[in-house]
């Protein structure tokens, strides 16, 4: 259970949802945590993002598991902010061993109606943010000759759906970046792998904007109205996975023992990837 004792894990988008589940999973297995989240809404995103209180709650949960925690409000789109966070974390804990580049947003619009603001927000948070996260931690990992980096793509990083030009582009991009970074860092015992989740039960999916997009025929669709539509995206007919199911895959990639698995993509998607040819 204490496989990660005295390891230090940095998780972006850690205030809630999957990021929180990953933080708690690492803390319960002995890691100290560096938590990052922007904790502010975006005018381009139709649902609320996390709050400072959410980030404090994740930190409280990490500390309740008996581990140390540095929680900082940073936007991953801010390169200097991410570099300053890496420096601060290394000063406090001595190193960063594990990184989960998880922060992201979801937005949809047909490409012919897609505003620049939507495109820029999705690419900044989901793609540039992952680049900044890896770029900020890589120098320290290279110097220490050790690292486990996990990026968060999506089943939409290997397929697509109407309205998802920006989101799908960002998540396909994460996979390309992951593979290239794996090659760049291969000589330093640093692995870089991606997870590609299906529908995960978090505030990113449970919001009125997405429910209305999934059921445009209804005025105010409820969770039970949208569940069949979400389930149809998976091969196993469950509408949603739990965040902890993704944590399991992330713990696997983050293990010191998995030193020679790098540049891979692991779907956690109730079989959705089985429908995709590549
Ligand atoms: P969520 O909205 O609950 O959590 C995302 C977190 O990231 C929020 O706390 C938000 O404040 C933070 N964030 C967003 N942009 C940020 C930025 N630029 N800098 C710092 N923090 C930022 O959603 P989630 O489901 O936990 O999403 C986690 C990751 O999983 C995202 O990358 C998402 O695209 C991906 N994903 C989600 C699903 C799903 O169905 N929920 C499926 C596949 C992939």
PDB file of C-alpha atoms and ligand atoms in Angstrom:
ATOM      1  CA  UNK A   1       0.000   0.000   0.000  1.00  0.00           C
ATOM      2  CA  UNK A   2       2.924   2.384   0.590  1.00  0.00           C
ATOM      3  CA  UNK A   3       4.544   2.026  -2.783  1.00  0.00           C
ATOM      4  CA  UNK A   4       5.003   5.788  -3.122  1.00  0.00           C
ATOM      5  CA  UNK A   5       6.412   6.559   0.337  1.00  0.00           C
ATOM      6  CA  UNK A   6       8.503   9.729   0.186  1.00  0.00           C
ATOM      7  CA  UNK A   7       7.855  10.191  -3.509  1.00  0.00           C
ATOM      8  CA  UNK A   8       6.609  13.644  -4.537  1.00  0.00           C
ATOM      9  CA  UNK A   9       3.759  13.870  -7.032  1.00  0.00           C
ATOM     10  CA  UNK A  10       2.598  17.045  -8.793  1.00  0.00           C
ATOM     11  CA  UNK A  11      -0.961  16.992 -10.093  1.00  0.00           C
ATOM     12  CA  UNK A  12      -2.535  19.739 -12.197  1.00  0.00           C
ATOM     13  CA  UNK A  13      -6.279  20.347 -12.084  1.00  0.00           C
ATOM     14  CA  UNK A  14      -6.203  18.855  -8.593  1.00  0.00           C
ATOM     15  CA  UNK A  15      -8.981  20.892  -6.962  1.00  0.00           C
ATOM     16  CA  UNK A  16     -11.731  18.420  -7.832  1.00  0.00           C
ATOM     17  CA  UNK A  17     -12.805  15.600 -10.129  1.00  0.00           C
ATOM     18  CA  UNK A  18     -10.170  13.208 -11.406  1.00  0.00           C
ATOM     19  CA  UNK A  19      -7.253  15.331 -10.164  1.00  0.00           C
ATOM     20  CA  UNK A  20      -8.548  15.137  -6.593  1.00  0.00           C
ATOM     21  CA  UNK A  21      -9.028  11.365  -6.843  1.00  0.00           C
ATOM     22  CA  UNK A  22      -5.438  10.968  -8.088  1.00  0.00           C
ATOM     23  CA  UNK A  23      -4.082  13.194  -5.285  1.00  0.00           C
ATOM     24  CA  UNK A  24      -5.855  11.168  -2.603  1.00  0.00           C
ATOM     25  CA  UNK A  25      -4.762   7.876  -4.201  1.00  0.00           C
ATOM     26  CA  UNK A  26      -1.091   8.946  -4.118  1.00  0.00           C
ATOM     27  CA  UNK A  27      -1.372  10.326  -0.565  1.00  0.00           C
ATOM     28  CA  UNK A  28      -2.884   7.074   0.710  1.00  0.00           C
ATOM     29  CA  UNK A  29       0.105   5.246  -0.781  1.00  0.00           C
ATOM     30  CA  UNK A  30       2.675   7.463   0.909  1.00  0.00           C
ATOM     31  CA  UNK A  31       3.423  10.304  -1.521  1.00  0.00           C
ATOM     32  CA  UNK A  32       3.655  14.004  -0.716  1.00  0.00           C
ATOM     33  CA  UNK A  33       1.624  16.154  -3.068  1.00  0.00           C
ATOM     34  CA  UNK A  34       2.015  19.343  -5.068  1.00  0.00           C
ATOM     35  CA  UNK A  35      -1.465  20.445  -6.120  1.00  0.00           C
ATOM     36  CA  UNK A  36      -2.095  22.974  -8.870  1.00  0.00           C
ATOM     37  CA  UNK A  37      -5.372  24.431 -10.107  1.00  0.00           C
ATOM     38  CA  UNK A  38      -6.402  27.741 -11.671  1.00  0.00           C
ATOM     39  CA  UNK A  39      -9.475  28.010  -9.398  1.00  0.00           C
ATOM     40  CA  UNK A  40     -11.159  30.542 -11.622  1.00  0.00           C
ATOM     41  CA  UNK A  41     -13.849  30.385 -14.270  1.00  0.00           C
ATOM     42  CA  UNK A  42     -13.316  31.030 -17.974  1.00  0.00           C
ATOM     43  CA  UNK A  43     -15.723  33.118 -20.063  1.00  0.00           C
ATOM     44  CA  UNK A  44     -15.174  30.619 -22.906  1.00  0.00           C
ATOM     45  CA  UNK A  45     -16.313  27.634 -20.829  1.00  0.00           C
ATOM     46  CA  UNK A  46     -20.023  27.073 -20.235  1.00  0.00           C
ATOM     47  CA  UNK A  47     -19.734  25.405 -16.797  1.00  0.00           C
ATOM     48  CA  UNK A  48     -18.026  26.523 -13.583  1.00  0.00           C
ATOM     49  CA  UNK A  49     -14.426  25.462 -12.996  1.00  0.00           C
ATOM     50  CA  UNK A  50     -13.072  24.673  -9.547  1.00  0.00           C
ATOM     51  CA  UNK A  51     -12.892  27.177  -6.673  1.00  0.00           C
ATOM     52  CA  UNK A  52     -10.184  27.984  -4.145  1.00  0.00           C
ATOM     53  CA  UNK A  53     -12.317  26.159  -1.560  1.00  0.00           C
ATOM     54  CA  UNK A  54     -12.223  23.031  -3.750  1.00  0.00           C
ATOM     55  CA  UNK A  55      -8.420  23.174  -3.830  1.00  0.00           C
ATOM     56  CA  UNK A  56      -8.291  23.634  -0.051  1.00  0.00           C
ATOM     57  CA  UNK A  57     -10.536  20.588   0.355  1.00  0.00           C
ATOM     58  CA  UNK A  58      -8.208  18.415  -1.752  1.00  0.00           C
ATOM     59  CA  UNK A  59      -5.264  19.634   0.342  1.00  0.00           C
ATOM     60  CA  UNK A  60      -7.194  18.776   3.507  1.00  0.00           C
ATOM     61  CA  UNK A  61      -7.839  15.257   2.182  1.00  0.00           C
ATOM     62  CA  UNK A  62      -4.137  14.764   1.391  1.00  0.00           C
ATOM     63  CA  UNK A  63      -3.166  15.944   4.867  1.00  0.00           C
ATOM     64  CA  UNK A  64      -5.841  13.718   6.421  1.00  0.00           C
ATOM     65  CA  UNK A  65      -4.023  10.805   4.764  1.00  0.00           C
ATOM     66  CA  UNK A  66      -0.928  11.882   6.710  1.00  0.00           C
ATOM     67  CA  UNK A  67       1.054  13.417   3.869  1.00  0.00           C
ATOM     68  CA  UNK A  68       2.511  16.857   3.233  1.00  0.00           C
ATOM     69  CA  UNK A  69       0.959  19.111   0.635  1.00  0.00           C
ATOM     70  CA  UNK A  70       1.753  22.275  -1.310  1.00  0.00           C
ATOM     71  CA  UNK A  71      -1.394  23.652  -2.966  1.00  0.00           C
ATOM     72  CA  UNK A  72      -1.013  26.594  -5.339  1.00  0.00           C
ATOM     73  CA  UNK A  73      -3.350  28.458  -7.654  1.00  0.00           C
ATOM     74  CA  UNK A  74      -1.651  28.451 -11.048  1.00  0.00           C
ATOM     75  CA  UNK A  75      -3.003  28.359 -14.582  1.00  0.00           C
ATOM     76  CA  UNK A  76      -1.104  25.747 -16.590  1.00  0.00           C
ATOM     77  CA  UNK A  77      -1.329  28.093 -19.585  1.00  0.00           C
ATOM     78  CA  UNK A  78       1.094  30.397 -17.711  1.00  0.00           C
ATOM     79  CA  UNK A  79       4.590  29.059 -18.421  1.00  0.00           C
ATOM     80  CA  UNK A  80       6.359  31.265 -15.882  1.00  0.00           C
ATOM     81  CA  UNK A  81       3.750  30.322 -13.288  1.00  0.00           C
ATOM     82  CA  UNK A  82       4.384  26.621 -13.888  1.00  0.00           C
ATOM     83  CA  UNK A  83       8.163  27.100 -13.742  1.00  0.00           C
ATOM     84  CA  UNK A  84       7.800  29.007 -10.460  1.00  0.00           C
ATOM     85  CA  UNK A  85       5.610  26.210  -9.081  1.00  0.00           C
ATOM     86  CA  UNK A  86       8.210  23.564  -9.982  1.00  0.00           C
ATOM     87  CA  UNK A  87      10.940  25.635  -8.316  1.00  0.00           C
ATOM     88  CA  UNK A  88       8.840  26.144  -5.186  1.00  0.00           C
ATOM     89  CA  UNK A  89       7.976  22.446  -4.982  1.00  0.00           C
ATOM     90  CA  UNK A  90      11.601  21.402  -5.373  1.00  0.00           C
ATOM     91  CA  UNK A  91      12.624  23.871  -2.649  1.00  0.00           C
ATOM     92  CA  UNK A  92       9.972  22.504  -0.280  1.00  0.00           C
ATOM     93  CA  UNK A  93      10.236  18.772  -1.004  1.00  0.00           C
ATOM     94  CA  UNK A  94      13.664  18.416  -2.625  1.00  0.00           C
ATOM     95  CA  UNK A  95      12.303  16.979  -5.861  1.00  0.00           C
ATOM     96  CA  UNK A  96       9.327  16.087  -8.030  1.00  0.00           C
ATOM     97  CA  UNK A  97       9.220  12.399  -8.978  1.00  0.00           C
ATOM     98  CA  UNK A  98       5.791  12.053 -10.526  1.00  0.00           C
ATOM     99  CA  UNK A  99       3.684  14.424 -12.609  1.00  0.00           C
ATOM    100  CA  UNK A 100       0.077  14.014 -13.681  1.00  0.00           C
ATOM    101  CA  UNK A 101      -0.780  16.606 -16.356  1.00  0.00           C
ATOM    102  CA  UNK A 102      -4.519  16.387 -15.766  1.00  0.00           C
ATOM    103  CA  UNK A 103      -5.881  19.974 -15.889  1.00  0.00           C
ATOM    104  CA  UNK A 104      -8.324  20.527 -18.704  1.00  0.00           C
ATOM    105  CA  UNK A 105     -11.570  22.048 -19.892  1.00  0.00           C
ATOM    106  CA  UNK A 106     -14.337  20.896 -22.194  1.00  0.00           C
ATOM    107  CA  UNK A 107     -16.196  23.004 -24.735  1.00  0.00           C
ATOM    108  CA  UNK A 108     -18.180  22.291 -27.858  1.00  0.00           C
ATOM    109  CA  UNK A 109     -19.224  24.207 -30.961  1.00  0.00           C
ATOM    110  CA  UNK A 110     -19.555  23.226 -34.625  1.00  0.00           C
ATOM    111  CA  UNK A 111     -16.357  24.266 -36.370  1.00  0.00           C
ATOM    112  CA  UNK A 112     -18.224  26.723 -38.589  1.00  0.00           C
ATOM    113  CA  UNK A 113     -19.431  28.546 -35.449  1.00  0.00           C
ATOM    114  CA  UNK A 114     -16.423  27.998 -33.178  1.00  0.00           C
ATOM    115  CA  UNK A 115     -15.270  31.317 -31.683  1.00  0.00           C
ATOM    116  CA  UNK A 116     -11.547  31.992 -31.396  1.00  0.00           C
ATOM    117  CA  UNK A 117     -12.009  32.412 -27.636  1.00  0.00           C
ATOM    118  CA  UNK A 118     -13.277  28.825 -27.296  1.00  0.00           C
ATOM    119  CA  UNK A 119     -10.479  27.427 -29.486  1.00  0.00           C
ATOM    120  CA  UNK A 120      -7.806  29.396 -27.612  1.00  0.00           C
ATOM    121  CA  UNK A 121      -9.054  28.435 -24.146  1.00  0.00           C
ATOM    122  CA  UNK A 122      -9.260  24.716 -24.981  1.00  0.00           C
ATOM    123  CA  UNK A 123      -5.852  24.611 -26.661  1.00  0.00           C
ATOM    124  CA  UNK A 124      -4.269  26.728 -23.879  1.00  0.00           C
ATOM    125  CA  UNK A 125      -5.569  24.558 -21.036  1.00  0.00           C
ATOM    126  CA  UNK A 126      -5.566  21.100 -22.627  1.00  0.00           C
ATOM    127  CA  UNK A 127      -2.513  21.192 -24.883  1.00  0.00           C
ATOM    128  CA  UNK A 128      -0.232  24.137 -24.071  1.00  0.00           C
ATOM    129  CA  UNK A 129      -0.850  23.494 -20.367  1.00  0.00           C
ATOM    130  CA  UNK A 130       0.427  19.929 -20.691  1.00  0.00           C
ATOM    131  CA  UNK A 131       3.496  21.225 -22.549  1.00  0.00           C
ATOM    132  CA  UNK A 132       4.179  23.802 -19.819  1.00  0.00           C
ATOM    133  CA  UNK A 133       3.743  21.172 -17.110  1.00  0.00           C
ATOM    134  CA  UNK A 134       6.218  18.750 -18.665  1.00  0.00           C
ATOM    135  CA  UNK A 135       8.651  21.541 -19.609  1.00  0.00           C
ATOM    136  CA  UNK A 136       8.621  22.885 -16.027  1.00  0.00           C
ATOM    137  CA  UNK A 137       9.432  19.558 -14.361  1.00  0.00           C
ATOM    138  CA  UNK A 138      11.692  17.950 -16.958  1.00  0.00           C
ATOM    139  CA  UNK A 139      14.948  19.798 -16.071  1.00  0.00           C
ATOM    140  CA  UNK A 140      14.794  18.640 -12.424  1.00  0.00           C
ATOM    141  CA  UNK A 141      13.866  15.104 -13.431  1.00  0.00           C
ATOM    142  CA  UNK A 142      16.769  15.000 -15.903  1.00  0.00           C
ATOM    143  CA  UNK A 143      19.163  16.269 -13.210  1.00  0.00           C
ATOM    144  CA  UNK A 144      17.959  13.537 -10.804  1.00  0.00           C
ATOM    145  CA  UNK A 145      17.762  10.925 -13.580  1.00  0.00           C
ATOM    146  CA  UNK A 146      14.271   9.839 -12.586  1.00  0.00           C
ATOM    147  CA  UNK A 147      10.688  10.678 -13.424  1.00  0.00           C
ATOM    148  CA  UNK A 148       7.232   9.292 -14.118  1.00  0.00           C
ATOM    149  CA  UNK A 149       5.030  11.601 -16.203  1.00  0.00           C
ATOM    150  CA  UNK A 150       1.411  10.784 -17.017  1.00  0.00           C
ATOM    151  CA  UNK A 151      -0.622  12.965 -19.359  1.00  0.00           C
ATOM    152  CA  UNK A 152      -4.397  12.958 -19.583  1.00  0.00           C
ATOM    153  CA  UNK A 153      -5.847  12.641 -23.051  1.00  0.00           C
ATOM    154  CA  UNK A 154      -9.348  11.276 -23.720  1.00  0.00           C
ATOM    155  CA  UNK A 155     -11.219   8.766 -25.827  1.00  0.00           C
ATOM    156  CA  UNK A 156     -11.674  11.889 -27.985  1.00  0.00           C
ATOM    157  CA  UNK A 157      -7.880  11.829 -28.432  1.00  0.00           C
ATOM    158  CA  UNK A 158      -8.348   8.815 -30.689  1.00  0.00           C
ATOM    159  CA  UNK A 159     -11.741   9.515 -32.201  1.00  0.00           C
ATOM    160  CA  UNK A 160     -14.112  12.455 -32.451  1.00  0.00           C
ATOM    161  CA  UNK A 161     -17.699  13.640 -32.273  1.00  0.00           C
ATOM    162  CA  UNK A 162     -19.619  16.597 -33.684  1.00  0.00           C
ATOM    163  CA  UNK A 163     -18.692  19.938 -32.146  1.00  0.00           C
ATOM    164  CA  UNK A 164     -15.398  18.765 -30.706  1.00  0.00           C
ATOM    165  CA  UNK A 165     -12.867  20.268 -33.141  1.00  0.00           C
ATOM    166  CA  UNK A 166     -10.980  22.113 -30.402  1.00  0.00           C
ATOM    167  CA  UNK A 167     -11.305  19.418 -27.731  1.00  0.00           C
ATOM    168  CA  UNK A 168     -10.400  16.558 -30.061  1.00  0.00           C
ATOM    169  CA  UNK A 169      -7.482  18.534 -31.532  1.00  0.00           C
ATOM    170  CA  UNK A 170      -6.172  19.203 -28.025  1.00  0.00           C
ATOM    171  CA  UNK A 171      -6.483  15.580 -26.921  1.00  0.00           C
ATOM    172  CA  UNK A 172      -5.000  14.097 -30.133  1.00  0.00           C
ATOM    173  CA  UNK A 173      -2.222  16.649 -29.613  1.00  0.00           C
ATOM    174  CA  UNK A 174      -1.571  15.413 -26.083  1.00  0.00           C
ATOM    175  CA  UNK A 175      -0.935  11.919 -27.457  1.00  0.00           C
ATOM    176  CA  UNK A 176       1.559  13.181 -30.043  1.00  0.00           C
ATOM    177  CA  UNK A 177       3.300  15.291 -27.394  1.00  0.00           C
ATOM    178  CA  UNK A 178       3.419  12.353 -25.002  1.00  0.00           C
ATOM    179  CA  UNK A 179       5.143  10.138 -27.545  1.00  0.00           C
ATOM    180  CA  UNK A 180       7.659  12.823 -28.515  1.00  0.00           C
ATOM    181  CA  UNK A 181       8.403  13.664 -24.865  1.00  0.00           C
ATOM    182  CA  UNK A 182       8.900   9.946 -24.145  1.00  0.00           C
ATOM    183  CA  UNK A 183      11.625   9.888 -26.788  1.00  0.00           C
ATOM    184  CA  UNK A 184      13.226  13.137 -25.576  1.00  0.00           C
ATOM    185  CA  UNK A 185      13.424  11.860 -21.989  1.00  0.00           C
ATOM    186  CA  UNK A 186      14.108   8.180 -22.672  1.00  0.00           C
ATOM    187  CA  UNK A 187      17.760   8.289 -21.586  1.00  0.00           C
ATOM    188  CA  UNK A 188      17.035   9.604 -18.088  1.00  0.00           C
ATOM    189  CA  UNK A 189      14.789   6.903 -16.545  1.00  0.00           C
ATOM    190  CA  UNK A 190      11.856   9.240 -17.188  1.00  0.00           C
ATOM    191  CA  UNK A 191       8.744   7.627 -18.640  1.00  0.00           C
ATOM    192  CA  UNK A 192       5.924   9.545 -20.301  1.00  0.00           C
ATOM    193  CA  UNK A 193       2.593   7.828 -20.880  1.00  0.00           C
ATOM    194  CA  UNK A 194      -0.980   8.937 -21.542  1.00  0.00           C
ATOM    195  CA  UNK A 195      -4.310   7.794 -20.177  1.00  0.00           C
ATOM    196  CA  UNK A 196      -7.361   8.156 -22.399  1.00  0.00           C
ATOM    197  CA  UNK A 197     -10.513   8.114 -20.264  1.00  0.00           C
ATOM    198  CA  UNK A 198     -14.056   7.640 -21.471  1.00  0.00           C
ATOM    199  CA  UNK A 199     -16.922   9.451 -19.722  1.00  0.00           C
ATOM    200  CA  UNK A 200     -15.870  10.035 -16.125  1.00  0.00           C
ATOM    201  CA  UNK A 201     -18.296  11.160 -13.458  1.00  0.00           C
ATOM    202  CA  UNK A 202     -16.992  14.662 -12.608  1.00  0.00           C
ATOM    203  CA  UNK A 203     -18.303  18.250 -12.832  1.00  0.00           C
ATOM    204  CA  UNK A 204     -16.934  18.389 -16.395  1.00  0.00           C
ATOM    205  CA  UNK A 205     -19.745  16.092 -17.517  1.00  0.00           C
ATOM    206  CA  UNK A 206     -22.392  16.757 -14.874  1.00  0.00           C
ATOM    207  CA  UNK A 207     -23.442  20.248 -15.873  1.00  0.00           C
ATOM    208  CA  UNK A 208     -26.443  21.817 -17.598  1.00  0.00           C
ATOM    209  CA  UNK A 209     -24.465  22.938 -20.668  1.00  0.00           C
ATOM    210  CA  UNK A 210     -23.293  19.428 -21.546  1.00  0.00           C
ATOM    211  CA  UNK A 211     -26.604  17.809 -20.618  1.00  0.00           C
ATOM    212  CA  UNK A 212     -28.380  20.215 -23.034  1.00  0.00           C
ATOM    213  CA  UNK A 213     -25.875  19.444 -25.776  1.00  0.00           C
ATOM    214  CA  UNK A 214     -26.438  15.715 -25.311  1.00  0.00           C
ATOM    215  CA  UNK A 215     -30.247  16.084 -25.335  1.00  0.00           C
ATOM    216  CA  UNK A 216     -31.086  19.127 -27.516  1.00  0.00           C
ATOM    217  CA  UNK A 217     -34.638  17.770 -27.802  1.00  0.00           C
ATOM    218  CA  UNK A 218     -35.331  18.494 -24.092  1.00  0.00           C
ATOM    219  CA  UNK A 219     -35.671  21.834 -22.270  1.00  0.00           C
ATOM    220  CA  UNK A 220     -33.905  20.890 -19.025  1.00  0.00           C
ATOM    221  CA  UNK A 221     -32.509  17.365 -19.333  1.00  0.00           C
ATOM    222  CA  UNK A 222     -31.757  15.485 -16.126  1.00  0.00           C
ATOM    223  CA  UNK A 223     -28.993  12.968 -15.455  1.00  0.00           C
ATOM    224  CA  UNK A 224     -31.309  10.075 -16.252  1.00  0.00           C
ATOM    225  CA  UNK A 225     -32.169  11.737 -19.599  1.00  0.00           C
ATOM    226  CA  UNK A 226     -28.525  11.897 -20.669  1.00  0.00           C
ATOM    227  CA  UNK A 227     -27.296   8.572 -19.326  1.00  0.00           C
ATOM    228  CA  UNK A 228     -28.315   6.541 -22.399  1.00  0.00           C
ATOM    229  CA  UNK A 229     -26.484   8.997 -24.669  1.00  0.00           C
ATOM    230  CA  UNK A 230     -23.310   8.826 -22.578  1.00  0.00           C
ATOM    231  CA  UNK A 231     -23.607   5.024 -22.400  1.00  0.00           C
ATOM    232  CA  UNK A 232     -23.790   4.805 -26.211  1.00  0.00           C
ATOM    233  CA  UNK A 233     -20.242   6.224 -26.397  1.00  0.00           C
ATOM    234  CA  UNK A 234     -18.906   3.194 -24.515  1.00  0.00           C
ATOM    235  CA  UNK A 235     -18.962  -0.451 -25.661  1.00  0.00           C
ATOM    236  CA  UNK A 236     -19.799  -1.633 -22.154  1.00  0.00           C
ATOM    237  CA  UNK A 237     -23.097   0.143 -21.629  1.00  0.00           C
ATOM    238  CA  UNK A 238     -22.201   2.100 -18.500  1.00  0.00           C
ATOM    239  CA  UNK A 239     -22.731   5.859 -18.847  1.00  0.00           C
ATOM    240  CA  UNK A 240     -19.888   6.923 -16.555  1.00  0.00           C
ATOM    241  CA  UNK A 241     -16.723   5.577 -14.984  1.00  0.00           C
ATOM    242  CA  UNK A 242     -15.608   6.715 -11.536  1.00  0.00           C
ATOM    243  CA  UNK A 243     -12.492   8.944 -11.229  1.00  0.00           C
ATOM    244  CA  UNK A 244     -10.795   6.269  -9.100  1.00  0.00           C
ATOM    245  CA  UNK A 245     -10.818   3.920 -12.102  1.00  0.00           C
ATOM    246  CA  UNK A 246      -8.519   6.370 -13.890  1.00  0.00           C
ATOM    247  CA  UNK A 247      -6.394   6.730 -10.731  1.00  0.00           C
ATOM    248  CA  UNK A 248      -5.620   3.001 -10.920  1.00  0.00           C
ATOM    249  CA  UNK A 249      -4.062   3.387 -14.371  1.00  0.00           C
ATOM    250  CA  UNK A 250      -2.130   6.464 -13.275  1.00  0.00           C
ATOM    251  CA  UNK A 251      -0.691   4.669 -10.236  1.00  0.00           C
ATOM    252  CA  UNK A 252       0.423   1.884 -12.583  1.00  0.00           C
ATOM    253  CA  UNK A 253       2.338   4.261 -14.862  1.00  0.00           C
ATOM    254  CA  UNK A 254       3.755   6.146 -11.859  1.00  0.00           C
ATOM    255  CA  UNK A 255       5.248   3.040 -10.279  1.00  0.00           C
ATOM    256  CA  UNK A 256       9.046   2.896 -10.098  1.00  0.00           C
ATOM    257  CA  UNK A 257       8.791  -0.715 -11.207  1.00  0.00           C
ATOM    258  CA  UNK A 258       7.297   0.265 -14.569  1.00  0.00           C
ATOM    259  CA  UNK A 259      10.565   1.656 -15.883  1.00  0.00           C
ATOM    260  CA  UNK A 260      10.258   0.397 -19.441  1.00  0.00           C
ATOM    261  CA  UNK A 261       6.716   1.311 -20.387  1.00  0.00           C
ATOM    262  CA  UNK A 262       6.915   4.667 -22.123  1.00  0.00           C
ATOM    263  CA  UNK A 263       5.252   6.498 -25.004  1.00  0.00           C
ATOM    264  CA  UNK A 264       2.054   4.474 -24.622  1.00  0.00           C
ATOM    265  CA  UNK A 265      -1.635   5.359 -24.401  1.00  0.00           C
ATOM    266  CA  UNK A 266      -3.938   3.400 -22.096  1.00  0.00           C
ATOM    267  CA  UNK A 267      -7.681   3.703 -22.690  1.00  0.00           C
ATOM    268  CA  UNK A 268      -9.875   3.542 -19.577  1.00  0.00           C
ATOM    269  CA  UNK A 269     -13.088   3.847 -21.493  1.00  0.00           C
ATOM    270  CA  UNK A 270     -15.411   0.860 -21.123  1.00  0.00           C
ATOM    271  CA  UNK A 271     -14.337  -0.450 -24.500  1.00  0.00           C
ATOM    272  CA  UNK A 272     -14.711   2.707 -26.607  1.00  0.00           C
ATOM    273  CA  UNK A 273     -11.191   2.314 -28.006  1.00  0.00           C
ATOM    274  CA  UNK A 274     -12.084  -1.116 -29.362  1.00  0.00           C
ATOM    275  CA  UNK A 275     -14.157   0.687 -31.998  1.00  0.00           C
ATOM    276  CA  UNK A 276     -11.237   2.833 -33.155  1.00  0.00           C
ATOM    277  CA  UNK A 277      -8.958   1.497 -35.873  1.00  0.00           C
ATOM    278  CA  UNK A 278      -5.708   3.139 -34.750  1.00  0.00           C
TER     279      UNK A 278
HETATM  280  P1  LIG B   1     -13.110  18.743 -13.810  1.00  0.00           P
HETATM  281  O1  LIG B   1     -13.694  19.900 -14.531  1.00  0.00           O
HETATM  282  O2  LIG B   1     -13.847  18.204 -12.647  1.00  0.00           O
HETATM  283  O3  LIG B   1     -11.609  19.025 -13.347  1.00  0.00           O
HETATM  284  C1  LIG B   1     -10.702  19.744 -14.130  1.00  0.00           C
HETATM  285  C2  LIG B   1      -9.894  20.639 -13.213  1.00  0.00           C
HETATM  286  O4  LIG B   1      -8.898  21.319 -13.995  1.00  0.00           O
HETATM  287  C3  LIG B   1     -10.748  21.704 -12.537  1.00  0.00           C
HETATM  288  O5  LIG B   1     -10.468  21.708 -11.153  1.00  0.00           O
HETATM  289  C4  LIG B   1     -10.314  22.991 -13.219  1.00  0.00           C
HETATM  290  O6  LIG B   1     -10.428  24.129 -12.366  1.00  0.00           O
HETATM  291  C5  LIG B   1      -8.883  22.675 -13.577  1.00  0.00           C
HETATM  292  N1  LIG B   1      -8.346  23.463 -14.681  1.00  0.00           N
HETATM  293  C6  LIG B   1      -8.913  23.672 -15.892  1.00  0.00           C
HETATM  294  N2  LIG B   1      -8.110  24.406 -16.666  1.00  0.00           N
HETATM  295  C7  LIG B   1      -6.994  24.654 -15.946  1.00  0.00           C
HETATM  296  C8  LIG B   1      -5.797  25.362 -16.206  1.00  0.00           C
HETATM  297  N3  LIG B   1      -5.600  25.963 -17.377  1.00  0.00           N
HETATM  298  N4  LIG B   1      -4.860  25.430 -15.238  1.00  0.00           N
HETATM  299  C9  LIG B   1      -5.064  24.817 -14.039  1.00  0.00           C
HETATM  300  N5  LIG B   1      -6.185  24.148 -13.732  1.00  0.00           N
HETATM  301  C10 LIG B   1      -7.141  24.060 -14.680  1.00  0.00           C
HETATM  302  O7  LIG B   1     -12.952  17.597 -14.932  1.00  0.00           O
HETATM  303  P2  LIG B   1     -12.231  16.165 -14.909  1.00  0.00           P
HETATM  304  O8  LIG B   1     -13.162  15.211 -15.530  1.00  0.00           O
HETATM  305  O9  LIG B   1     -11.674  15.867 -13.581  1.00  0.00           O
HETATM  306  O10 LIG B   1     -11.056  16.429 -15.966  1.00  0.00           O
HETATM  307  C11 LIG B   1      -9.701  16.044 -15.737  1.00  0.00           C
HETATM  308  C12 LIG B   1      -9.044  15.741 -17.080  1.00  0.00           C
HETATM  309  O11 LIG B   1      -9.662  14.572 -17.640  1.00  0.00           O
HETATM  310  C13 LIG B   1      -9.190  16.836 -18.131  1.00  0.00           C
HETATM  311  O12 LIG B   1      -7.985  16.957 -18.851  1.00  0.00           O
HETATM  312  C14 LIG B   1     -10.291  16.296 -19.042  1.00  0.00           C
HETATM  313  O13 LIG B   1     -10.230  16.829 -20.347  1.00  0.00           O
HETATM  314  C15 LIG B   1      -9.972  14.829 -19.006  1.00  0.00           C
HETATM  315  N6  LIG B   1     -11.083  13.960 -19.379  1.00  0.00           N
HETATM  316  C16 LIG B   1     -12.279  14.035 -18.748  1.00  0.00           C
HETATM  317  C17 LIG B   1     -13.296  13.170 -19.112  1.00  0.00           C
HETATM  318  C18 LIG B   1     -14.634  13.166 -18.420  1.00  0.00           C
HETATM  319  O14 LIG B   1     -15.558  12.532 -18.946  1.00  0.00           O
HETATM  320  N7  LIG B   1     -14.787  13.810 -17.264  1.00  0.00           N
HETATM  321  C19 LIG B   1     -13.075  12.245 -20.130  1.00  0.00           C
HETATM  322  C20 LIG B   1     -11.834  12.183 -20.755  1.00  0.00           C
HETATM  323  C21 LIG B   1     -10.828  13.050 -20.373  1.00  0.00           C
END
